[in-house]
Coordinates of C-alpha atoms in Angstrom, one line a residue:
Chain A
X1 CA 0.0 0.0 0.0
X2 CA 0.9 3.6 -0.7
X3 CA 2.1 5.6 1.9
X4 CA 1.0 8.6 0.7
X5 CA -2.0 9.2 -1.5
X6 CA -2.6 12.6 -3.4
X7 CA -6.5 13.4 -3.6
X8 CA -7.7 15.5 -6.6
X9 CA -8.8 18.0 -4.2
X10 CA -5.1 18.8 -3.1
X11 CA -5.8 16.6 0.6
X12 CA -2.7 14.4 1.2
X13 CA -3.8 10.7 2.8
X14 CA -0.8 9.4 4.8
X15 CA -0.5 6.6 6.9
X16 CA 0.0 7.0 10.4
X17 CA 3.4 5.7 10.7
X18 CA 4.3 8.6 7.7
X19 CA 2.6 11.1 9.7
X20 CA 4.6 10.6 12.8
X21 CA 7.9 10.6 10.3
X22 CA 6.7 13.9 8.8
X23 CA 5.7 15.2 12.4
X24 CA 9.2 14.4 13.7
X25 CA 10.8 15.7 10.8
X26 CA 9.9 18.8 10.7
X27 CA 9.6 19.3 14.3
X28 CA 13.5 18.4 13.8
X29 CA 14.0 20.6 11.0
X30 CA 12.5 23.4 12.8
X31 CA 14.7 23.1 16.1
X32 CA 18.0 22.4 13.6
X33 CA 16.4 25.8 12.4
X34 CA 16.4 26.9 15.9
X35 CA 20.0 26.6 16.3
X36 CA 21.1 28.0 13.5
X37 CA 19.0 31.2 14.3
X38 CA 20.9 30.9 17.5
X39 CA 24.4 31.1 16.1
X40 CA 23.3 33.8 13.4
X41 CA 22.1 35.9 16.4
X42 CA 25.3 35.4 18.4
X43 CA 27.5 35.8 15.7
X44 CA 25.9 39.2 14.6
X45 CA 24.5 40.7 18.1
X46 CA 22.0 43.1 16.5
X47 CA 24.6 44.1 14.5
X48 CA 24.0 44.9 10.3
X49 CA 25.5 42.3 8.3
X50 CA 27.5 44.2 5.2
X51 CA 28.9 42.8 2.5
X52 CA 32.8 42.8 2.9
X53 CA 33.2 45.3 0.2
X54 CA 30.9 47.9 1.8
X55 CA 32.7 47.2 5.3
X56 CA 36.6 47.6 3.6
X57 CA 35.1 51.2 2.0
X58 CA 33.7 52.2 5.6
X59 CA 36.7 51.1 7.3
X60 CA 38.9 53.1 4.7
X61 CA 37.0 56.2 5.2
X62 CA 37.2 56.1 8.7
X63 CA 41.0 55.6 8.5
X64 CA 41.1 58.2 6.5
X65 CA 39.1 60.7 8.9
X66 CA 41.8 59.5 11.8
X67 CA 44.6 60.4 9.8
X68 CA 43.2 63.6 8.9
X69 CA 42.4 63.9 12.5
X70 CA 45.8 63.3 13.9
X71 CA 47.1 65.8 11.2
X72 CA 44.7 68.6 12.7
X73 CA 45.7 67.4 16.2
X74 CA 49.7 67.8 14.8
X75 CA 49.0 71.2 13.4
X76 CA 47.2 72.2 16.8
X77 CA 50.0 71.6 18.6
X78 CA 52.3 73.2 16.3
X79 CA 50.2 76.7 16.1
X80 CA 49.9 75.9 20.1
X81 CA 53.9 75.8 20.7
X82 CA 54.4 79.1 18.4
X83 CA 51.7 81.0 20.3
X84 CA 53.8 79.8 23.4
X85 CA 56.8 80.8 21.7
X86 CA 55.5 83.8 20.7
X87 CA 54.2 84.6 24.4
X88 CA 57.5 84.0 26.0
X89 CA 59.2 86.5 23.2
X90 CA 56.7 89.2 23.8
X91 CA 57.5 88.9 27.5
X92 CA 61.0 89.0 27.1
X93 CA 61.1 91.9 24.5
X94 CA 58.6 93.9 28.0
X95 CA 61.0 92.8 30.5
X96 CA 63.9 93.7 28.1
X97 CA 62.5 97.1 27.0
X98 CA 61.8 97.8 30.5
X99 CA 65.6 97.1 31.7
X100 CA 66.8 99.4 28.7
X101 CA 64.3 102.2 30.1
X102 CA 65.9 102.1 33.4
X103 CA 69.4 101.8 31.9
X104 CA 68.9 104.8 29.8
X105 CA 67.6 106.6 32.4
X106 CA 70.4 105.8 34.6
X107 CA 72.9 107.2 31.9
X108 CA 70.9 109.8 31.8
X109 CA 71.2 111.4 35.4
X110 CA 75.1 110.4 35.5
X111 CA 75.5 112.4 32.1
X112 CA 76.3 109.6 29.9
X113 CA 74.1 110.7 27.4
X114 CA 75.7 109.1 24.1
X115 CA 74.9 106.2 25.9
X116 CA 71.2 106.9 27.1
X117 CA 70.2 107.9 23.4
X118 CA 72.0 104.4 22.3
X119 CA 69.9 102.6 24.6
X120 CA 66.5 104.6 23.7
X121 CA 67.5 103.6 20.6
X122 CA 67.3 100.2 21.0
X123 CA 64.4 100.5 23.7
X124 CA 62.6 102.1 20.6
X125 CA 63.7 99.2 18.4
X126 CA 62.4 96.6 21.0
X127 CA 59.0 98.6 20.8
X128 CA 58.7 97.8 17.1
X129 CA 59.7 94.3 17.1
X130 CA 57.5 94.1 20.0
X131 CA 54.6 95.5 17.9
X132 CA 55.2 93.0 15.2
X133 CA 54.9 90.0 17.7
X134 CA 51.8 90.9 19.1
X135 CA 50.3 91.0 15.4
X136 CA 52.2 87.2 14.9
X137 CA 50.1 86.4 18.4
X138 CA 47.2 87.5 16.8
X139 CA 47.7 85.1 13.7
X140 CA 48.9 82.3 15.9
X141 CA 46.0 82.6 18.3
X142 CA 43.4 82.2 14.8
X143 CA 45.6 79.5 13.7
X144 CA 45.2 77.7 16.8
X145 CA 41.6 78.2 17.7
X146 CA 41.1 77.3 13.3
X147 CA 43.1 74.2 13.7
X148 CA 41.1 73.1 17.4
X149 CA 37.8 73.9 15.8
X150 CA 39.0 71.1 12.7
X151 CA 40.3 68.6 15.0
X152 CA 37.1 68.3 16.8
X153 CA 34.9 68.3 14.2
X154 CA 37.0 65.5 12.3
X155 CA 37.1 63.8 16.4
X156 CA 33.2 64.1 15.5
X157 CA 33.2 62.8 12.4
X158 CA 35.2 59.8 13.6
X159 CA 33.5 58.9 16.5
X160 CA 30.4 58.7 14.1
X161 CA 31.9 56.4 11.5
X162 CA 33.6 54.2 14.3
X163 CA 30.0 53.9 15.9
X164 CA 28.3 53.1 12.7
X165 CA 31.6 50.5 11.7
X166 CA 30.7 48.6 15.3
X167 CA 27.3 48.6 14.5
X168 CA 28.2 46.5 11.3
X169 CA 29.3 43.1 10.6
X170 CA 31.1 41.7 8.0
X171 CA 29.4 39.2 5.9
X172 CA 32.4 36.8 6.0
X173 CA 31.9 33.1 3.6
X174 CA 30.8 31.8 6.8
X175 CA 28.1 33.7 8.0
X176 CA 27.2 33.8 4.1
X177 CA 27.1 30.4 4.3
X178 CA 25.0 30.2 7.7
X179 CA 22.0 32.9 6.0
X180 CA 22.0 30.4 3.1
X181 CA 21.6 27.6 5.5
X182 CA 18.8 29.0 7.0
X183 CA 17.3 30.8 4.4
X184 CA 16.8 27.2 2.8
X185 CA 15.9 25.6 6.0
X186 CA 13.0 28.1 6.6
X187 CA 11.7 27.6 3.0
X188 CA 12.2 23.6 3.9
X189 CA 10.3 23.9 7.2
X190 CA 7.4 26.3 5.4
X191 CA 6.8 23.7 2.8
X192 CA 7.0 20.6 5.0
X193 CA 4.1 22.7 7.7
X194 CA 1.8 23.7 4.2
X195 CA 1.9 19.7 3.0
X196 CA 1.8 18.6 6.7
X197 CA -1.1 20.7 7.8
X198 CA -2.9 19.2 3.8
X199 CA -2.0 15.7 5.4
X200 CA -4.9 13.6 6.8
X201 CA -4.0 10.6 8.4
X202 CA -5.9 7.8 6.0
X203 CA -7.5 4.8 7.4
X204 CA -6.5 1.5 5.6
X205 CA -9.4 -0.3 3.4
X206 CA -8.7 -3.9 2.7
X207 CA -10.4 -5.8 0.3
X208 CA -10.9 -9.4 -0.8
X209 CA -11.9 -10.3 -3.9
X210 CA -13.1 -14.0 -4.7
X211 CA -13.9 -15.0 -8.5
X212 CA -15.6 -18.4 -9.7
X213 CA -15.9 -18.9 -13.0
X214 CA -18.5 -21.6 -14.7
X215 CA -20.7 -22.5 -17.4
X216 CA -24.5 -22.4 -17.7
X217 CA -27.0 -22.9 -20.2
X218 CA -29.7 -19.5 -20.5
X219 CA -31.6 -19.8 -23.7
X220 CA -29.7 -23.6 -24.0
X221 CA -26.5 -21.6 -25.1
X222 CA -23.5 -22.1 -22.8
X223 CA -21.8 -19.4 -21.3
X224 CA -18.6 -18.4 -19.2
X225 CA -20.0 -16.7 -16.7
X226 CA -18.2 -15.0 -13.3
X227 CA -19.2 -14.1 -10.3
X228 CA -17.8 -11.9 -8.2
X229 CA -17.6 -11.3 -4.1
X230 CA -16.1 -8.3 -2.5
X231 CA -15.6 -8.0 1.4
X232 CA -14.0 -5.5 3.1
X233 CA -12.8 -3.8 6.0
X234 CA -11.6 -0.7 7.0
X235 CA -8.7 -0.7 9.9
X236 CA -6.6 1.7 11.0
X237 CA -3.1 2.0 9.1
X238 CA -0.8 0.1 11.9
X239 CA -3.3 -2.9 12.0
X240 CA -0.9 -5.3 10.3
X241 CA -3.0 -6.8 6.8
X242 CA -2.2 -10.3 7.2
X243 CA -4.1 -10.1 9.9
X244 CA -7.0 -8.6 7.5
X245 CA -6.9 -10.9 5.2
X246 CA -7.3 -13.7 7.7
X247 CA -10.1 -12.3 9.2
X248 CA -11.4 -11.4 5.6
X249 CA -10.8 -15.2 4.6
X250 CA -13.2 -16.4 6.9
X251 CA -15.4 -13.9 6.9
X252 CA -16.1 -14.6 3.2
X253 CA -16.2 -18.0 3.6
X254 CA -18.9 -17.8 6.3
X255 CA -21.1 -15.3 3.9
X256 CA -20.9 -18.0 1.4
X257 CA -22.1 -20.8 3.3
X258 CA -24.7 -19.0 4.9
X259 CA -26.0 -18.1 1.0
X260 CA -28.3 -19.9 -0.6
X261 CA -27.4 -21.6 -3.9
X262 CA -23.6 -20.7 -3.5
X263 CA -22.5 -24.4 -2.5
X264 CA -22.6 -25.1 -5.8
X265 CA -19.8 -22.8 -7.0
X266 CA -17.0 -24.9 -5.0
X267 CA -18.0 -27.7 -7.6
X268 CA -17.1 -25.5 -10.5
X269 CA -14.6 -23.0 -12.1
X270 CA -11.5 -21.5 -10.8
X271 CA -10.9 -20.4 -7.6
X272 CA -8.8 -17.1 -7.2
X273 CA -8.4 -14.8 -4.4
X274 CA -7.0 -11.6 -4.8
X275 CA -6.7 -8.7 -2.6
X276 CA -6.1 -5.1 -2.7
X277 CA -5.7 -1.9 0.2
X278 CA -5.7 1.4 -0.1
X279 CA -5.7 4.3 2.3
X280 CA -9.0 6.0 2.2
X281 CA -10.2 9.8 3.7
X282 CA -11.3 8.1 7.6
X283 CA -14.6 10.5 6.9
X284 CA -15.8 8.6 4.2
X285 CA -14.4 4.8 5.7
X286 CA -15.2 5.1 9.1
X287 CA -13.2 1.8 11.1
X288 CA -15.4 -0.8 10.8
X289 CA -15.5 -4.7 10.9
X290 CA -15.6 -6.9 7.7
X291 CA -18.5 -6.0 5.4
X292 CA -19.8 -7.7 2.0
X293 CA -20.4 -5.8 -0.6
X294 CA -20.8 -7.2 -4.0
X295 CA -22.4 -10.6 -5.2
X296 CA -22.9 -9.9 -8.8
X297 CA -23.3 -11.5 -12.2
X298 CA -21.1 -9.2 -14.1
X299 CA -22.8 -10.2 -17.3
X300 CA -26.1 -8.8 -16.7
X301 CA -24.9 -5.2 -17.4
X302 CA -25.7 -6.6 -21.0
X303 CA -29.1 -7.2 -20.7
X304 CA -29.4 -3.7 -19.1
X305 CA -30.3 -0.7 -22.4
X306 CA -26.4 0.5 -23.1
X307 CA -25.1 3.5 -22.1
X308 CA -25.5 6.7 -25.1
X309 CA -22.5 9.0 -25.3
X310 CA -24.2 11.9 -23.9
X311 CA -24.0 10.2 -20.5
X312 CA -20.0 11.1 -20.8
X313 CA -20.4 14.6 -22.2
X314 CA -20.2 17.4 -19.4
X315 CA -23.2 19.2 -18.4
X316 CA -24.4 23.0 -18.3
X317 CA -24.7 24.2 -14.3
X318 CA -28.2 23.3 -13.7
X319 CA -29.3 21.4 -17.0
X320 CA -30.2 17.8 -16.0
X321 CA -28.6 14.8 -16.5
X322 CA -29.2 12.0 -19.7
X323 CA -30.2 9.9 -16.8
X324 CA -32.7 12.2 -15.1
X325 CA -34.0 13.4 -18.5
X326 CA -34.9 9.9 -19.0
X327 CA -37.0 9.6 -16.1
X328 CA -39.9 8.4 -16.8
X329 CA -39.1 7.2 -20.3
X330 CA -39.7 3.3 -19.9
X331 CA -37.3 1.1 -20.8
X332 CA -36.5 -2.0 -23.0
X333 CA -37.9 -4.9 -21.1
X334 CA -35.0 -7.4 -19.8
Chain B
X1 CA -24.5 7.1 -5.1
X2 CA -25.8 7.9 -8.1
X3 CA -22.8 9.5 -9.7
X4 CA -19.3 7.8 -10.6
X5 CA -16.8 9.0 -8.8
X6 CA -13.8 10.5 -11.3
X7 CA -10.4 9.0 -10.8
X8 CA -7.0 10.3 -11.2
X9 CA -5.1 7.1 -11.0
X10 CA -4.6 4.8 -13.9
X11 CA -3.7 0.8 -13.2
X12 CA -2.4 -1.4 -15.6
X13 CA -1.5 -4.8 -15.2
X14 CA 1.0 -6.8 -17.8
X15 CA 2.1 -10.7 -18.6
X16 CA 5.4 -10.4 -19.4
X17 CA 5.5 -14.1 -20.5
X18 CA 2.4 -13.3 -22.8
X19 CA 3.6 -11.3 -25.8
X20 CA -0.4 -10.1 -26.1
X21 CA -0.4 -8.8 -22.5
X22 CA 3.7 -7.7 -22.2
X23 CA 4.1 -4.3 -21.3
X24 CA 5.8 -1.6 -24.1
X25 CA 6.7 1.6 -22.5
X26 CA 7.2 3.5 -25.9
X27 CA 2.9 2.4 -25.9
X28 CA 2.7 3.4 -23.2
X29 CA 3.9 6.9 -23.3
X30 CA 2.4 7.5 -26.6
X31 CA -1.1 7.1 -25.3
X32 CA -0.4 9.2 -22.5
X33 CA 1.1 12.2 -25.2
X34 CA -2.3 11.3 -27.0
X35 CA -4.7 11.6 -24.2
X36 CA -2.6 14.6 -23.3
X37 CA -2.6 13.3 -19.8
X38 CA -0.2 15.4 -17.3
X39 CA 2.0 12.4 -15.5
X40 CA 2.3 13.1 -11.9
X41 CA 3.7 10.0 -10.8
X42 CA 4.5 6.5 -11.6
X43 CA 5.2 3.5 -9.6
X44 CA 6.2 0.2 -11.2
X45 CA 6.1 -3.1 -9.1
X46 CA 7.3 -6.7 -10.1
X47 CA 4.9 -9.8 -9.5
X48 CA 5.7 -13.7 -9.9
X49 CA 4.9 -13.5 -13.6
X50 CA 4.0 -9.8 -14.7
X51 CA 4.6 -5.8 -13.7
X52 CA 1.8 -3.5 -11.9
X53 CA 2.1 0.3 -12.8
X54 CA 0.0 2.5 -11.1
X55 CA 0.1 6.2 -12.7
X56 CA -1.1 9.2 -11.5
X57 CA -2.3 11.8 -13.5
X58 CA -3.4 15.6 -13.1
X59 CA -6.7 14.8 -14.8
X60 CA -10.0 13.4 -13.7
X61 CA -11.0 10.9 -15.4
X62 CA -14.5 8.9 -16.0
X63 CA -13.9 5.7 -14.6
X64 CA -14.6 4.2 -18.4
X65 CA -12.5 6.5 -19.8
X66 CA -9.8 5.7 -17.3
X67 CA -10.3 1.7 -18.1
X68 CA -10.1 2.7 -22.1
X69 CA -6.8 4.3 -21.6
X70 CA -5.5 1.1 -19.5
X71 CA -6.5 -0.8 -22.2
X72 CA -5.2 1.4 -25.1
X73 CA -1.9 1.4 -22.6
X74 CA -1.7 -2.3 -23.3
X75 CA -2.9 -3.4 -19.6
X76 CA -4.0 -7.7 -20.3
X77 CA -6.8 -7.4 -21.5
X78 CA -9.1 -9.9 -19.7
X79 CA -8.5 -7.7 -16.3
X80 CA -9.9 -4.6 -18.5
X81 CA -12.9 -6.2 -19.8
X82 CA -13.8 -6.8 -16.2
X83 CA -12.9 -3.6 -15.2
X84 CA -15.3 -2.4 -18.3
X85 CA -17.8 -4.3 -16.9
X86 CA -17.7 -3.5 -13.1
X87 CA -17.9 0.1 -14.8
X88 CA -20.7 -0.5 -17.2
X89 CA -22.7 -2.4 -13.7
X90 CA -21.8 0.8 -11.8
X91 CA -22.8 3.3 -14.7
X92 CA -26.3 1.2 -15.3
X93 CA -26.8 0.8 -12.0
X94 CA -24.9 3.4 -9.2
X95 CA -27.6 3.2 -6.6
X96 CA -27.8 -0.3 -6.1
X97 CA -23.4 -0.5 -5.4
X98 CA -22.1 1.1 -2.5
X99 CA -19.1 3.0 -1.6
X100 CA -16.5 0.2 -1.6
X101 CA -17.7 -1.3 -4.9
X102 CA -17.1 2.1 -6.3
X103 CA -13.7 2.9 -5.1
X104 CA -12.8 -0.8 -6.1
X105 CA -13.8 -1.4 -9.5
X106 CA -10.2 -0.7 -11.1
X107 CA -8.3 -4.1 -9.3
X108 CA -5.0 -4.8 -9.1
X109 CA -4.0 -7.4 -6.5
X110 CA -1.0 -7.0 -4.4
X111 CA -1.8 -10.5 -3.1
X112 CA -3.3 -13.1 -5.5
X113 CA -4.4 -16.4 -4.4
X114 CA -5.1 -19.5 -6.4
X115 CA -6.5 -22.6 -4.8
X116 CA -5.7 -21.2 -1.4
X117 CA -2.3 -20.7 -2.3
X118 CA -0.3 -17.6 -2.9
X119 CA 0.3 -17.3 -6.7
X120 CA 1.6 -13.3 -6.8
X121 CA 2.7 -10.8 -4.7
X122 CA 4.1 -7.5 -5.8
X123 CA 7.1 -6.1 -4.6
X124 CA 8.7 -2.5 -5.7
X125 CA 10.8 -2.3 -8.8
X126 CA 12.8 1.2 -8.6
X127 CA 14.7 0.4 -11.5
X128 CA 11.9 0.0 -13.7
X129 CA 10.0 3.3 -12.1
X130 CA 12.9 5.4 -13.0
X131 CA 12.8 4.2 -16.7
X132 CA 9.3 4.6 -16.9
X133 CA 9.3 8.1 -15.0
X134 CA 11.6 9.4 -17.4
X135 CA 9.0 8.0 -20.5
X136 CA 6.1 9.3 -18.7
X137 CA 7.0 12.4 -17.0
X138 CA 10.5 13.8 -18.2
X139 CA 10.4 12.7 -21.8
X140 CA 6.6 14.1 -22.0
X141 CA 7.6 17.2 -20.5
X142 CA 10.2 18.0 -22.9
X143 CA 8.6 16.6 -26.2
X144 CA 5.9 17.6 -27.9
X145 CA 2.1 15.8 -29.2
X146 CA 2.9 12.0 -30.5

């Protein structure tokens, strides 16, 4: 017997044994699905998986914001050391200027003029250099406050791109190879739940089929005629079917004792036992015990008025059948 | 009951001993391309003297359509004129079979017993269902009408 039997109407009958294989399997596939959603969630922590080109470029450009970061930091403390530099001269050329006032002044009240107007001279000279410095201070001072102002907003910039780069994850051949995985394993477990949920679990119909075959005289002709028996039962699919066809077997055997007329069929024809199964929708085959169905004369369908070919054609929603439209009509006697 | 029940499975039963009841997969397939029958699946299975395909198709068919096919298939064809007649019974007379002698007109034994005594059993040929899946399903779907 089948294991599996597709209806026209899309409903899958399975055994029960099958079912239980399906169940398990995808109950498998799903936690094998589990833990490959586990690893992908450790391995990538709420991070965004990138491609590894996009990462390298990211990565570049935030090298590339660090160096030019470290170059504003350098030219900070460049413009930082001249500004000191230049504060330490201007002091000087004060303290110096102020040392060449006294010393002039000195001269001055012990009559050593030459000298005094020598030393103004260079007090005077002092005074311009000291002029020019504090205009190089005022540079410097722009310089430095320009080159702080850059450094922090590249120290911005990078902080940015370093958050959004630990954000990300590179989408090594591995963790390509993991999304794959699971990507195909969720497709897998979808399609395995849509036929599962379509499956039905079938009941098993067994059925024995007994033929005689021997002659008889209508109309003083001889014919080969057949008669049939059919008795079946309907188990459940782990009911083993020897056991079925034992119980089928003499089941059979005590219908056709118990008929009248039949006891004459052991004394003629051939005797041959077949039997079939198949897994039927358990709505329409309730379980139930061995049943007899058919005691026929398969001949006799020739006596009956033959079919016309109308009776195969399809019909119009609503428009009657050859059979119903000939309701009524009487027949050909037998 | 008073309407036959269509059927989607097609069972055909060969003699391989007896050249008039051998099987011919080329006839086979051919009949199928002809009936324009979509192949869904094919199952071939070896008894003591003969081969048991069961095919099913995407089509319903009418159960004496279904038995015409099997015969035009080259199924033996003593098996099909009872199978024509169980049909013809049912057709003539739905209301007085039940259920099971509906489902069960189209026989094919897996167990067959003559004089008490087990004269066939089928068992599953995989061989021979890959040869004839590849007549009846791959072949079909890449070729054309017959």
């Amino acid at each position: 017997m089948e294991e599996e039997v597709v209806l026209p109407d899309g409903t899958i009958l399975v055994t029960r044994r099958r079912y239980e294989e399906e169940r398990r399997l995808v109950e498998e596939l799903q936690r094998r699905l589990s833990e490959l959603q586990a690893r992908w969630d450790e391995a990538v922590r709420g991070r965004v998986v990138v491609p590894p080109e996009e990462y390298e470029r990211e990565r570049a450009e935030l090298s590339r914001v660090e160096a030019e970061l470290r170059a504003a930091w350098s030219e900070w403390g460049r413009s930082a050391a001249r500004l000191r530099w230049l504060y330490r001269r201007r002091d000087e050329l004060r303290a110096r200027r102020e040392e060449l006032l006294e010393q002039a002044r000195r001269a001055r009240a012990e009559g050593r003029e030459e000298e005094a107007a020598a030393l103004m001279e260079e007090h005077r000279r002092l005074g311009r250099e000291l002029l020019r410095v504090g205009g190089y201070i005022t540079d410097a001072l722009f310089a430095v406050r320009e080159a702080a102002r850059r450094a922090a907003a590249l120290r911005r910039e990078s902080g940015r791109l370093r958050g959004e780069l630990a954000r990300k994850v590179v989408l090594t051949p591995e963790l390509r190879a993991l999304r794959a995985e699971i990507d195909s394993l969720q497709r897998r477990v979808e399609e395995e739940s849509e036929r599962l949920s379509r499956k039905v679990i079938g009941n098993k119909l067994v059925a024995l089929h007994k033929r005689w075959v021997y002659e008889s005289r209508p109309g003083g002709k001889r014919h080969d005629l057949s008669i049939e028996a059919v008795a079946s039962m309907v188990v459940d699919t782990d009911v083993p079917t020897e056991e079925c066809e034992e119980a089928l077997k003499a089941f059979l055997e005590d219908e056709m004792t118990a008929t009248p007329g039949f006891e004459r069929l052991y004394d003629v024809g051939e005797d041959v036992v077949g039997f079939e199964e198949k897994l039927v929708h358990p709505d329409e085959y309730p379980l139930r015990g061995p049943q007899l169905h058919t005691l026929e004369w398969w001949h006799r369908v020739f006596a009956e008025p033959q079919l016309k070919i109308t009776d195969f054609l399809p019909r119009r929603p609503g428009e009657k059948g050859p059979r119903e439209m000939e309701r009524g009509v009487k027949r050909h006697a037998d | 009951m008073a309407e036959l029940r269509p059927v989607n499975v097609l069972k055909l039963d060969f003699e391989q001993e007896n050249p008039q009841k051998s099987m011919s997969v080329p006839r086979m397939a051919w009949v199928a391309k002809f009936c324009r029958l979509t192949v869904q699946d094919v199952k071939a299975y070896r008894t003591r003297k003969g081969i048991h395909v069961v095919i099913r198709v995407r089509e319903a068919l009418h159960p004496l359509i279904a038995v015409l096919i099997q015969s035009l298939m080259g199924s033996d064809y003593a098996r099909e004129a009872y199978n024509a007649v169980r049909v013809l019974n049912l057709m003539s007379s739905p209301d007085k079979y039940d259920e099971v002698a509906h489902d069960c007109w189209n026989v094919l034994y897996y167990k067959k017993l003559v004089g008490g005594e087990v004269a066939s059993e089928e068992r599953f040929d995989p061989e021979l269902t890959e040869e004839l899946r590849r007549a009846l399903i791959e072949e079909a779907e890449e070729g054309g009408r017959p």
